[in-house]
Amino acid sequence: MATVTALDSRKKKASETSVSAPAEASPERKTIRNLSPADGEPLAPVNVTTPDEVRAAVQRAKRAQAAWARMPIEERAERVLRFRDALVENADRLVDVLVRETGKPRNEALLHEILVVADLASYFAHNAARILAPQSISLHFLVHRASYVHYAPKGVIGVISPWNFPFAIPMGDVIPALLAGNAVVVKPSEVTPLIALEAKRIYDSTGLPEDLFQVVPGDGATGQALIESGIQKLIFTGGVATGKRVASACGAQLVPCVMELGGKAPLLALSDCDVERTARAIVYGGFCNSGQACISVERVYAHRSIHDPLVRRVKELVNELKQGDASKSFVDVGSIIFGKQMEVAEQLIADAVAKGAEVVAGGERVHRAGNYFQPTVLTECHHGMAVMREEIFGPIVPIQRIDSDEEGIALANDSHLGLNAYVFSKSRERALRVAEKIEAGSVVVNDVMLNYGACETPFGGLKESGFGRVHGDDSLREMCDKRHVNYGRIPMPSRDPLWFPYSQTSYSIFSKGLEVLFHGAGLVQRIVKKIP
Ligand code: NDP
C-alpha cells in the first residue's frame, strides 16, 4: 500500500496524487491516505468522491427530502432524537475514531465534540416546533390587511467543514438542517474524513432515510463540486482565504451561504482580574485542542499591574501540562492535527523572537512519532509581530502589556478578524462595558471557549471572520425559506380605490392624505399621540 510519509503534506497528497487504490476501487480513483497525528501510523484509506458522484448524491438527497419535508416537525424531531441517542450509545467508539484521526485528548473528544452535539440535538429537537412556528406581523399602516411568515425547508443544505472539530462542526449543522426539513450533504476536510463516515454509519443504523444525510469525502475540488451541484444553501467553516474562494463560487451560483472563518481571539486581563482564574483560563483557552480552535485564546493583553504575576502563574501551569499520545493515555495536550501548522508555529515564533519576544515556555516541536509541538508562551509581544496579528491555530499564547482598558480595547480591535473575545475582571459592570466595545461576534466574560457549547446563542464572526450565524434560534429559521403571506382582514369592494383607473380626483385625495398623515406633526399623528 502506498502511504504518505508525513502528515504535514496530507492536504497536497489527497488533491494532487492518485495513489494505488484499495482493491474495490478503480485504479484512477483518488484516495485519501492519512497518517494518525497521534503516532504516525496509517489510517484507513478513503476514496475521494468524484464531481459526478457529488451531483448524484445531491439528486438523491433532493428526492429523500421531499418526503421528509412533508413529515410533521414533531415526528422529524422524534427521529432526530433517535439519531442523538445512537450517537450517545456509540460515544466511546466515536471518541476512539476522533483520537486516532486527530490526536486530541479523550476528554476533549467526548466533551467538545460528542456532548456538544448531543446537547444541540436535544435543544433544537425540543424547540424546533416553537422556533419554526408561523409568526404574525401586525401592519401599522395597511391595517385592513394582515401578514404572517412561515418557514419552508430550503431543500438540500451543503456543509463544508474543517479538520479541527471534525465531528462537532459538521454535525452541529447537520442536525438543525434535518430538523428544519432539509436534506444535508457534508464534505468533510480531507485531513479528517473518517469521523464523518463513522457518524454516517451510526445515522444509517437508526433507520432514518439513507439519502437524507450523506457524506462525500474529498478535497477542495469535491467541495467546489458540492457548491455547483444544485444545493440550496451552503454552510462553510474554514480559513479566510478558502472562504473568499468559496463565497465567490456561491455567488456565481446564487447559493446563499454562511461563512464561519478564522479567529484571533484576544483575552483582556484587566487590572482587577482574578489572576489565578485568568492564568488558568489562558492555559486552557490557549492549549486545549492544541490551540487549534477558531475561538482559542490567540493573544493576551495583560494590564501592567498584574502582568508579572500572571505570566509567572501561566508559566507554572504550562509546565504542569501532560502532553502525549492521547490514544495511549489520558493527556492534557495531544497532537497537532494538521502537521503543516507546526511550520506555521515555528515561523511565528521565529518572527516574534527576532522582534523582541521572550519565550517563557515551550517554543519547539517535540521529536517523537506523530505531530507534537510544545505549548508555548511568549512575552514582550507587540503588534509589529505576526503572532499578534495572524491566526496561529496552534499551541502558542503571545502576551502583551497594556496600561489601560482603552488600550486593550484598541489593540483587540486592531485586527482583520472578529470572532470571539474574552474579558477578565472582578467587576461585572467594567467587564461588560469593555465587552460591548470589542468588535467580535461573541465576547465571554471571565470564562473561555464555552460559548460554542451554548447552542441557543448565535455563533459567528465580524470582519474577515465571516458572516451569517450558526446556533441560536435564528440559525434554524435560516435553514428555511422565510415565506410571507398577506391577506385581507375586512371585505373590500370589487373596485378597489387604490387600483386603476387613476384620475385627478383620486390623486388630490391621496395628496391631501399624505399631508394629513406625514406633514410636520400632522393632524393624525397629533391625535394618535393623545390616545393614552
Ligand atoms: P480550509 O479553509 O483549508 O478548509 C475548509 C474546508 O474547505 C475543507 O473541507 C476543505 O477541504 C474545503 N475546501 C478547500 N478548498 C475548497 C474549495 N475551493 N471549494 C470548496 N471547499 C474547499 O480550513 P482548514 O480545514 O484548514 O480549517 C482551519 C480553519 O478553519 C481556520 O482558519 C479556522 O479558524 C477555521 N475555523 C473556523 C471556525 C468558525 O466557526 N468560524 C471553526 C473552526 C475552524 P480540504 O480540507 O479537503 O482541502
Coordinates of C-alpha atoms and ligand atoms in Angstrom, one line a residue:
M1 CA 0.0 0.0 0.0
A2 CA 1.3 3.4 -0.9
T3 CA 1.4 5.7 2.0
V4 CA 2.3 9.3 2.5
T5 CA 5.4 9.8 4.6
A6 CA 4.4 12.8 6.6
L7 CA 1.2 14.2 7.8
D8 CA 2.4 17.7 7.0
S9 CA 1.7 17.2 3.4
R10 CA -1.6 15.4 3.8
K11 CA -3.7 18.1 2.0
K12 CA -1.4 18.0 -1.0
K13 CA -1.4 14.3 -1.2
A14 CA -5.2 13.9 -1.5
S15 CA -5.7 16.5 -4.0
E16 CA -2.7 16.0 -6.2
T17 CA -1.9 12.4 -6.3
S18 CA -3.7 9.2 -7.3
V19 CA -2.0 6.7 -5.2
S20 CA -2.7 3.0 -5.6
A21 CA -6.3 2.4 -4.8
P22 CA -7.9 -0.1 -2.4
A23 CA -8.9 -3.4 -4.1
E24 CA -12.5 -2.4 -4.6
A25 CA -11.7 1.0 -6.2
S26 CA -10.8 1.7 -9.8
P27 CA -7.2 2.4 -10.5
E28 CA -7.9 6.0 -11.5
R29 CA -9.7 6.9 -8.3
K30 CA -8.0 9.4 -6.0
T31 CA -7.7 8.1 -2.5
I32 CA -7.0 9.9 0.8
R33 CA -4.4 8.1 2.8
N34 CA -3.7 9.8 6.1
L35 CA -1.4 9.0 9.0
S36 CA -2.6 9.3 12.6
P37 CA -1.1 12.5 14.1
A38 CA -1.0 10.7 17.4
D39 CA 1.6 8.1 16.4
G40 CA 2.2 8.4 12.7
E41 CA 0.6 5.1 11.9
P42 CA -1.5 4.8 8.7
L43 CA -5.3 5.3 9.0
A44 CA -7.9 3.6 6.8
P45 CA -7.8 4.9 3.2
V46 CA -10.9 6.8 1.9
N47 CA -11.9 7.2 -1.7
V48 CA -12.3 10.8 -3.0
T49 CA -15.9 11.4 -4.3
T50 CA -15.9 12.5 -7.9
P51 CA -17.9 15.5 -9.1
D52 CA -20.4 13.2 -10.8
E53 CA -20.9 11.3 -7.6
V54 CA -21.4 14.5 -5.7
R55 CA -24.1 15.6 -8.2
A56 CA -25.8 12.2 -7.9
A57 CA -25.6 12.4 -4.1
V58 CA -27.4 15.8 -4.2
Q59 CA -30.0 14.4 -6.5
R60 CA -30.7 11.5 -4.2
A61 CA -30.8 13.9 -1.3
K62 CA -33.4 16.1 -3.0
R63 CA -35.7 13.1 -3.6
A64 CA -35.4 11.9 0.0
Q65 CA -36.0 15.5 1.2
A66 CA -39.4 15.8 -0.4
A67 CA -40.9 13.1 1.8
W68 CA -39.0 14.2 4.9
A69 CA -40.3 17.8 4.5
R70 CA -43.9 16.5 4.4
M71 CA -43.5 14.9 7.8
P72 CA -44.8 16.9 10.8
I73 CA -42.0 18.6 12.6
E74 CA -42.7 16.7 15.8
E75 CA -42.1 13.4 14.0
R76 CA -38.9 14.7 12.5
A77 CA -37.7 15.8 16.0
E78 CA -38.6 12.3 17.4
R79 CA -36.4 10.7 14.7
V80 CA -33.5 13.1 15.1
L81 CA -33.6 12.3 18.8
R82 CA -33.2 8.6 17.9
F83 CA -30.1 9.6 16.0
R84 CA -28.9 11.6 19.0
D85 CA -29.4 8.5 21.2
A86 CA -27.4 6.4 18.8
L87 CA -24.6 8.9 18.9
V88 CA -24.6 8.8 22.7
E89 CA -24.7 5.0 22.8
N90 CA -21.7 5.0 20.4
A91 CA -19.8 7.7 22.2
D92 CA -16.8 5.6 23.1
R93 CA -16.4 4.4 19.6
L94 CA -16.7 8.0 18.2
V95 CA -14.1 9.1 20.7
D96 CA -11.7 6.3 19.6
V97 CA -12.1 7.4 16.0
L98 CA -11.6 11.0 16.9
V99 CA -8.5 10.3 18.9
R100 CA -6.9 8.2 16.2
E101 CA -7.7 10.7 13.5
T102 CA -6.9 14.0 15.3
G103 CA -4.7 13.0 18.3
K104 CA -6.9 15.1 20.6
P105 CA -7.3 14.1 24.3
R106 CA -10.2 11.7 25.0
N107 CA -11.8 14.2 27.4
E108 CA -11.9 16.9 24.7
A109 CA -13.2 14.4 22.1
L110 CA -16.1 13.5 24.5
L111 CA -17.0 16.9 25.8
H112 CA -16.2 19.3 22.9
E113 CA -17.4 17.0 20.1
I114 CA -19.9 14.4 21.3
L115 CA -21.5 16.1 24.2
V116 CA -21.8 19.4 22.4
V117 CA -23.7 17.7 19.5
A118 CA -25.9 15.6 21.8
D119 CA -26.9 18.7 23.7
L120 CA -27.5 20.7 20.5
A121 CA -29.7 17.9 19.1
S122 CA -31.8 17.9 22.3
Y123 CA -32.2 21.7 22.3
F124 CA -33.2 22.0 18.7
A125 CA -35.4 18.9 18.7
H126 CA -37.3 20.1 21.7
N127 CA -37.6 23.7 20.4
A128 CA -37.9 23.3 16.6
A129 CA -41.7 23.4 16.5
R130 CA -41.7 26.7 18.6
I131 CA -38.8 28.3 16.6
L132 CA -40.3 27.4 13.2
A133 CA -44.0 28.2 14.1
P134 CA -45.5 30.8 11.8
Q135 CA -45.2 34.4 13.1
S136 CA -47.8 37.1 12.5
I137 CA -46.7 40.6 11.7
S138 CA -49.0 43.4 12.6
L139 CA -49.3 46.0 9.9
H140 CA -49.1 49.6 11.2
F141 CA -50.3 51.2 8.0
L142 CA -52.2 48.8 5.9
V143 CA -54.5 48.0 8.8
H144 CA -57.2 46.4 6.7
R145 CA -54.7 43.6 5.8
A146 CA -52.8 41.0 7.9
S147 CA -49.5 39.3 7.4
Y148 CA -47.6 36.3 8.7
V149 CA -44.4 34.5 7.8
H150 CA -44.0 30.7 7.7
Y151 CA -40.8 28.7 7.3
A152 CA -40.4 26.2 4.5
P153 CA -37.4 23.9 4.2
K154 CA -34.9 25.0 1.6
G155 CA -34.1 21.6 0.1
V156 CA -30.5 20.3 0.3
I157 CA -28.0 22.1 2.5
G158 CA -24.3 21.6 1.7
V159 CA -21.9 21.6 4.6
I160 CA -18.1 22.0 4.1
S161 CA -16.1 21.6 7.3
P162 CA -12.6 21.8 8.6
W163 CA -10.4 19.4 10.5
N164 CA -10.2 20.9 14.0
F165 CA -13.6 19.8 15.3
P166 CA -14.4 17.3 12.6
F167 CA -17.5 15.9 14.4
A168 CA -19.0 18.9 16.3
I169 CA -18.8 21.4 13.4
P170 CA -20.4 19.4 10.6
M171 CA -22.9 17.5 12.9
G172 CA -23.8 20.8 14.6
D173 CA -25.1 21.9 11.1
V174 CA -26.5 18.6 10.0
I175 CA -28.9 18.2 12.9
P176 CA -30.6 21.6 12.7
A177 CA -30.8 21.2 8.9
L178 CA -32.6 17.9 9.2
L179 CA -35.0 19.3 11.9
A180 CA -35.9 22.1 9.6
G181 CA -36.9 19.6 7.0
N182 CA -33.9 19.6 4.7
A183 CA -31.5 17.0 3.4
V184 CA -27.8 17.5 4.1
V185 CA -24.6 16.6 2.2
V186 CA -21.4 17.0 4.1
K187 CA -17.9 17.4 2.6
P188 CA -15.5 16.8 5.5
S189 CA -11.9 18.0 5.4
E190 CA -9.6 15.6 3.6
V191 CA -7.5 15.7 6.8
T192 CA -10.3 14.1 8.9
P193 CA -12.8 12.2 6.7
L194 CA -13.1 9.1 9.0
I195 CA -15.2 10.6 11.8
A196 CA -17.8 11.9 9.4
L197 CA -18.1 8.5 7.8
E198 CA -18.5 7.0 11.3
A199 CA -21.3 9.5 12.1
K200 CA -22.9 8.5 8.8
R201 CA -22.6 4.8 9.7
I202 CA -24.4 5.4 13.0
Y203 CA -27.0 7.5 11.3
D204 CA -27.8 4.7 8.9
S205 CA -28.2 2.3 11.8
T206 CA -31.1 4.4 13.1
G207 CA -33.5 3.7 10.2
L208 CA -33.6 7.4 9.1
P209 CA -33.8 7.8 5.3
E210 CA -30.3 6.9 4.0
D211 CA -30.1 9.5 1.3
L212 CA -31.3 12.4 3.6
F213 CA -27.8 12.7 5.1
Q214 CA -24.8 11.9 3.0
V215 CA -21.1 12.3 3.3
V216 CA -18.9 13.0 0.3
P217 CA -15.3 12.7 1.3
G218 CA -12.8 14.5 -0.8
D219 CA -10.6 17.6 -1.3
G220 CA -11.2 21.2 -2.4
A221 CA -12.4 20.0 -5.8
T222 CA -15.1 17.9 -4.1
G223 CA -16.2 21.0 -2.1
Q224 CA -16.3 23.0 -5.3
A225 CA -18.4 20.3 -6.9
L226 CA -20.8 20.4 -4.0
I227 CA -21.3 24.1 -4.4
E228 CA -22.1 23.6 -8.1
S229 CA -24.4 20.6 -7.7
G230 CA -27.7 22.3 -7.1
I231 CA -27.7 22.8 -3.3
Q232 CA -30.0 25.5 -1.8
K233 CA -27.6 26.7 0.9
L234 CA -24.0 26.2 2.0
I235 CA -22.6 26.3 5.5
F236 CA -18.8 26.7 5.2
T237 CA -16.4 26.6 8.0
G238 CA -12.7 27.1 7.3
G239 CA -9.9 29.6 6.7
V240 CA -10.3 33.1 5.4
A241 CA -8.5 32.5 2.0
T242 CA -10.6 29.5 1.2
G243 CA -13.7 31.2 2.5
K244 CA -13.3 34.0 0.0
R245 CA -13.0 31.5 -2.9
V246 CA -16.0 29.6 -1.6
A247 CA -18.1 32.7 -1.2
S248 CA -17.3 33.7 -4.8
A249 CA -18.3 30.3 -6.0
C250 CA -21.5 30.5 -4.1
G251 CA -22.1 34.0 -5.5
A252 CA -21.7 32.7 -9.0
Q253 CA -24.4 30.1 -8.3
L254 CA -26.5 32.5 -6.2
V255 CA -26.3 29.9 -3.4
P256 CA -26.8 31.6 0.0
C257 CA -24.0 30.8 2.4
V258 CA -22.9 31.1 5.9
M259 CA -19.1 31.8 6.3
E260 CA -17.6 30.7 9.5
L261 CA -13.9 31.7 9.1
G262 CA -10.8 32.3 11.1
G263 CA -10.4 33.9 14.6
K264 CA -7.8 35.8 16.5
A265 CA -9.5 35.8 19.9
P266 CA -8.0 38.4 22.3
L267 CA -8.1 37.9 26.1
L268 CA -8.1 41.2 28.1
A269 CA -6.8 40.7 31.6
L270 CA -7.9 43.9 33.3
S271 CA -6.1 45.4 36.3
D272 CA -8.7 43.9 38.7
C273 CA -8.9 40.4 37.3
D274 CA -8.6 37.2 39.4
V275 CA -5.0 36.4 38.5
E276 CA -5.3 32.7 39.3
R277 CA -8.5 32.2 37.3
T278 CA -7.2 34.3 34.4
A279 CA -4.0 32.3 34.3
R280 CA -5.9 29.0 34.2
A281 CA -8.2 30.4 31.5
I282 CA -5.2 31.4 29.4
V283 CA -3.7 28.0 29.6
Y284 CA -6.9 26.2 28.9
G285 CA -8.1 28.6 26.2
G286 CA -4.7 28.6 24.6
F287 CA -3.8 24.9 24.7
C288 CA -7.0 22.8 24.6
N289 CA -7.2 21.1 21.2
S290 CA -3.6 22.2 21.0
G291 CA -4.7 25.7 20.2
Q292 CA -6.4 24.5 17.0
A293 CA -9.8 26.2 17.6
C294 CA -11.2 29.3 15.9
I295 CA -12.0 30.6 19.4
S296 CA -8.7 29.7 21.1
V297 CA -7.0 32.4 23.1
E298 CA -4.7 33.7 20.4
R299 CA -3.4 36.9 22.1
V300 CA -3.4 38.2 25.7
Y301 CA -3.4 41.8 26.7
A302 CA -2.4 42.0 30.4
H303 CA -2.6 45.1 32.5
R304 CA 0.9 46.2 33.7
S305 CA -0.2 45.9 37.4
I306 CA -0.9 42.1 37.1
H307 CA 1.3 41.2 34.1
D308 CA 4.2 39.7 36.0
P309 CA 2.3 37.5 38.5
L310 CA 0.0 36.4 35.7
V311 CA 2.9 35.4 33.4
R312 CA 4.6 33.6 36.4
R313 CA 1.4 31.6 37.0
V314 CA 0.8 30.8 33.4
K315 CA 4.4 29.5 33.1
E316 CA 3.9 27.3 36.2
L317 CA 0.6 25.9 34.8
V318 CA 2.1 25.2 31.4
N319 CA 4.9 23.3 33.0
E320 CA 2.3 21.0 34.7
L321 CA 0.6 20.1 31.4
K322 CA 0.9 16.4 30.3
Q323 CA 1.5 16.2 26.6
G324 CA 1.5 13.0 24.5
D325 CA -0.3 10.3 22.5
A326 CA -3.9 10.6 23.6
S327 CA -4.7 7.1 22.2
K328 CA -2.4 5.6 24.8
S329 CA -3.1 7.6 28.0
F330 CA -5.0 10.5 29.4
V331 CA -3.0 13.6 28.5
D332 CA -3.9 17.3 28.7
V333 CA -2.4 18.3 25.3
G334 CA -2.5 16.0 22.3
S335 CA -1.0 16.3 18.9
I336 CA -1.2 18.8 16.1
I337 CA -3.9 17.5 13.7
F338 CA -2.6 19.0 10.5
G339 CA 1.2 18.9 10.6
K340 CA 1.7 22.0 8.4
Q341 CA 0.6 24.0 11.4
M342 CA 3.9 23.2 13.1
E343 CA 5.8 25.0 10.4
V344 CA 3.4 28.0 10.9
A345 CA 4.1 27.9 14.6
E346 CA 7.9 27.8 14.1
Q347 CA 7.7 30.8 11.7
L348 CA 5.6 32.8 14.0
I349 CA 7.9 32.2 17.0
A350 CA 11.0 33.0 15.0
D351 CA 9.5 36.3 13.8
A352 CA 8.4 37.2 17.3
V353 CA 11.8 36.4 18.8
A354 CA 13.6 38.4 16.1
K355 CA 11.4 41.4 17.1
G356 CA 12.0 41.1 20.8
A357 CA 9.7 38.4 22.2
E358 CA 10.8 36.2 25.0
V359 CA 10.0 32.5 25.0
V360 CA 8.9 31.7 28.6
A361 CA 7.6 28.2 27.9
G362 CA 8.0 25.7 25.1
G363 CA 9.0 27.0 21.7
E364 CA 9.7 23.9 19.7
R365 CA 8.4 20.7 18.1
V366 CA 8.6 17.5 20.2
H367 CA 10.7 15.0 18.3
R368 CA 8.6 11.8 18.6
A369 CA 6.3 9.8 16.3
G370 CA 3.3 11.8 15.4
N371 CA 2.9 15.6 15.4
Y372 CA 3.7 17.3 18.6
F373 CA 4.5 21.0 19.4
Q374 CA 5.3 22.2 22.9
P375 CA 2.7 24.5 24.5
T376 CA 4.5 27.9 24.0
V377 CA 4.2 31.2 25.8
L378 CA 5.7 34.4 24.5
T379 CA 6.0 37.7 26.4
E380 CA 7.1 41.2 25.5
C381 CA 4.9 40.9 22.3
H382 CA 3.6 43.8 20.3
H383 CA 1.6 44.3 17.1
G384 CA 4.7 44.6 15.0
M385 CA 4.9 40.8 15.3
A386 CA 2.9 38.4 13.0
V387 CA 2.0 36.3 16.1
M388 CA -0.2 39.1 17.4
R389 CA -1.9 39.7 14.1
E390 CA -2.2 36.4 12.1
E391 CA -4.2 33.4 13.1
I392 CA -1.9 31.0 14.8
F393 CA -4.2 27.9 15.1
G394 CA -1.6 26.1 17.2
P395 CA -0.3 26.0 20.8
I396 CA 1.2 29.5 21.2
V397 CA 0.0 32.2 23.5
P398 CA 1.6 35.6 23.0
I399 CA 1.3 38.2 25.8
Q400 CA 1.4 42.0 25.6
R401 CA 1.4 44.5 28.4
I402 CA -1.3 47.2 28.4
D403 CA -1.7 50.4 30.5
S404 CA -5.5 50.8 30.4
D405 CA -8.8 49.2 29.4
E406 CA -8.9 51.6 26.4
E407 CA -5.6 50.5 25.2
G408 CA -6.7 46.8 25.5
I409 CA -9.9 47.6 23.5
A410 CA -8.0 49.4 20.8
L411 CA -5.5 46.5 20.4
A412 CA -8.3 43.9 20.5
N413 CA -10.0 45.7 17.6
D414 CA -6.8 46.2 15.7
S415 CA -7.4 43.0 13.7
H416 CA -8.9 41.9 10.5
L417 CA -10.7 39.2 12.4
G418 CA -13.6 39.4 14.9
L419 CA -14.9 36.0 16.0
N420 CA -14.5 35.6 19.8
A421 CA -13.0 37.7 22.6
Y422 CA -12.5 37.3 26.4
V423 CA -12.5 39.9 29.2
F424 CA -11.4 39.1 32.7
S425 CA -12.3 41.5 35.6
K426 CA -13.8 41.1 39.1
S427 CA -16.2 43.9 38.2
R428 CA -19.1 42.7 36.0
E429 CA -20.0 46.3 35.1
R430 CA -16.5 47.1 34.0
A431 CA -16.1 43.9 32.1
L432 CA -19.4 44.4 30.3
R433 CA -18.5 48.0 29.4
V434 CA -15.3 46.7 27.8
A435 CA -17.0 43.7 26.2
E436 CA -19.5 45.9 24.3
K437 CA -16.7 47.9 22.8
I438 CA -14.9 44.8 21.3
E439 CA -15.5 44.1 17.6
A440 CA -16.3 40.4 17.8
G441 CA -19.3 38.1 17.2
S442 CA -19.1 36.9 20.8
V443 CA -17.4 38.2 23.9
V444 CA -17.2 36.0 27.0
V445 CA -16.5 37.4 30.5
N446 CA -14.4 35.5 33.0
D447 CA -14.5 32.3 31.0
V448 CA -13.1 30.8 27.8
M449 CA -14.2 28.7 24.9
L450 CA -17.6 27.7 26.3
N451 CA -19.9 29.8 24.2
Y452 CA -19.7 27.3 21.3
G453 CA -21.4 24.9 23.7
A454 CA -24.3 27.3 24.4
C455 CA -26.2 26.3 21.3
E456 CA -29.1 28.7 21.9
T457 CA -26.7 31.7 21.4
P458 CA -25.7 32.9 17.9
F459 CA -22.2 32.0 16.8
G460 CA -20.3 33.7 14.0
G461 CA -17.9 36.4 13.1
L462 CA -17.5 40.0 12.1
K463 CA -14.9 41.4 9.6
E464 CA -13.0 38.7 7.9
S465 CA -14.2 36.1 10.4
G466 CA -17.2 35.8 8.1
F467 CA -20.9 36.3 8.0
G468 CA -24.1 34.6 8.9
R469 CA -24.5 32.6 12.1
V470 CA -24.8 29.0 13.3
H471 CA -26.5 28.2 16.5
G472 CA -29.2 30.3 18.1
D473 CA -32.9 30.1 17.1
D474 CA -32.4 32.3 14.0
S475 CA -29.9 29.8 12.6
L476 CA -32.7 27.2 12.4
R477 CA -35.0 29.7 10.7
E478 CA -32.3 30.5 8.3
M479 CA -32.1 26.8 7.3
C480 CA -35.6 27.6 5.8
D481 CA -37.1 29.9 3.3
K482 CA -39.0 32.6 5.1
R483 CA -42.2 33.0 3.2
H484 CA -44.6 35.9 3.7
V485 CA -48.4 35.6 3.2
N486 CA -50.7 38.6 3.3
Y487 CA -54.5 38.5 3.4
G488 CA -57.5 40.8 4.0
R489 CA -59.0 41.3 7.5
I490 CA -62.1 43.1 6.2
P491 CA -64.1 42.7 3.0
M492 CA -63.0 45.2 0.3
P493 CA -65.2 46.5 -2.6
S494 CA -64.6 44.9 -6.0
R495 CA -63.5 48.2 -7.3
D496 CA -60.5 48.9 -5.1
P497 CA -59.9 52.6 -4.8
L498 CA -56.1 52.1 -4.8
W499 CA -56.2 50.4 -8.3
F500 CA -56.9 51.6 -11.8
P501 CA -58.3 53.9 -13.1
Y502 CA -56.2 56.8 -11.9
S503 CA -57.7 60.3 -12.0
Q504 CA -57.1 63.9 -10.9
T505 CA -59.7 63.4 -8.2
S506 CA -58.1 60.3 -6.7
Y507 CA -54.6 62.0 -6.9
S508 CA -55.9 65.0 -5.0
I509 CA -57.4 62.8 -2.3
F510 CA -54.2 60.9 -1.8
S511 CA -52.2 64.1 -1.9
K512 CA -54.3 65.5 1.0
G513 CA -54.0 62.2 2.8
L514 CA -50.2 62.4 2.5
E515 CA -50.2 65.9 4.1
V516 CA -52.6 64.9 6.9
L517 CA -50.5 61.8 7.7
F518 CA -46.9 63.0 7.4
H519 CA -46.6 66.8 7.2
G520 CA -44.8 68.1 10.3
A521 CA -46.5 66.8 13.4
G522 CA -49.5 66.0 11.2
L523 CA -53.1 66.0 12.5
V524 CA -53.4 62.2 12.6
Q525 CA -50.1 61.9 14.4
R526 CA -51.2 64.5 17.0
I527 CA -54.4 62.7 17.5
V528 CA -52.6 59.3 17.8
K529 CA -50.2 60.7 20.3
K530 CA -53.1 61.9 22.5
I531 CA -54.6 58.4 22.7
P532 CA -53.4 57.0 26.1
Ligands
NDP1 P1 -9.7 25.3 4.9 O1 -10.2 26.6 4.6 O2 -8.4 24.9 4.4 O3 -10.7 24.1 4.5 C1 -12.0 24.1 5.0 C2 -12.8 23.2 4.1 O4 -12.9 23.7 2.8 C3 -12.2 21.8 4.0 O5 -13.2 20.8 3.9 C4 -11.5 22.0 2.6 O6 -11.3 20.7 2.0 C5 -12.6 22.7 1.9 N1 -12.1 23.4 0.7 C6 -10.8 23.7 0.3 N2 -10.8 24.4 -0.9 C7 -12.1 24.4 -1.3 C8 -12.8 25.0 -2.5 N3 -12.1 25.6 -3.4 N4 -14.1 24.9 -2.6 C9 -14.8 24.3 -1.6 N5 -14.3 23.7 -0.5 C10 -12.9 23.8 -0.3 O7 -9.6 25.3 6.5 P2 -9.0 24.2 7.5 O8 -9.6 22.9 7.2 O9 -7.5 24.3 7.4 O10 -9.5 24.7 8.9 C11 -8.9 25.7 9.6 C12 -9.6 27.0 9.5 O11 -11.0 26.9 9.9 C13 -9.0 28.0 10.4 O12 -8.8 29.2 9.8 C14 -10.1 28.2 11.5 O13 -10.1 29.4 12.1 C15 -11.3 27.9 10.7 N6 -12.4 27.6 11.6 C16 -13.4 28.5 11.8 C17 -14.5 28.2 12.7 C18 -15.6 29.1 12.8 O14 -16.6 28.7 13.3 N7 -15.5 30.4 12.5 C19 -14.4 27.0 13.4 C20 -13.3 26.1 13.2 C21 -12.4 26.4 12.3 P3 -9.8 20.0 2.2 O15 -9.5 20.0 3.7 O16 -10.1 18.7 1.7 O17 -8.8 20.8 1.5

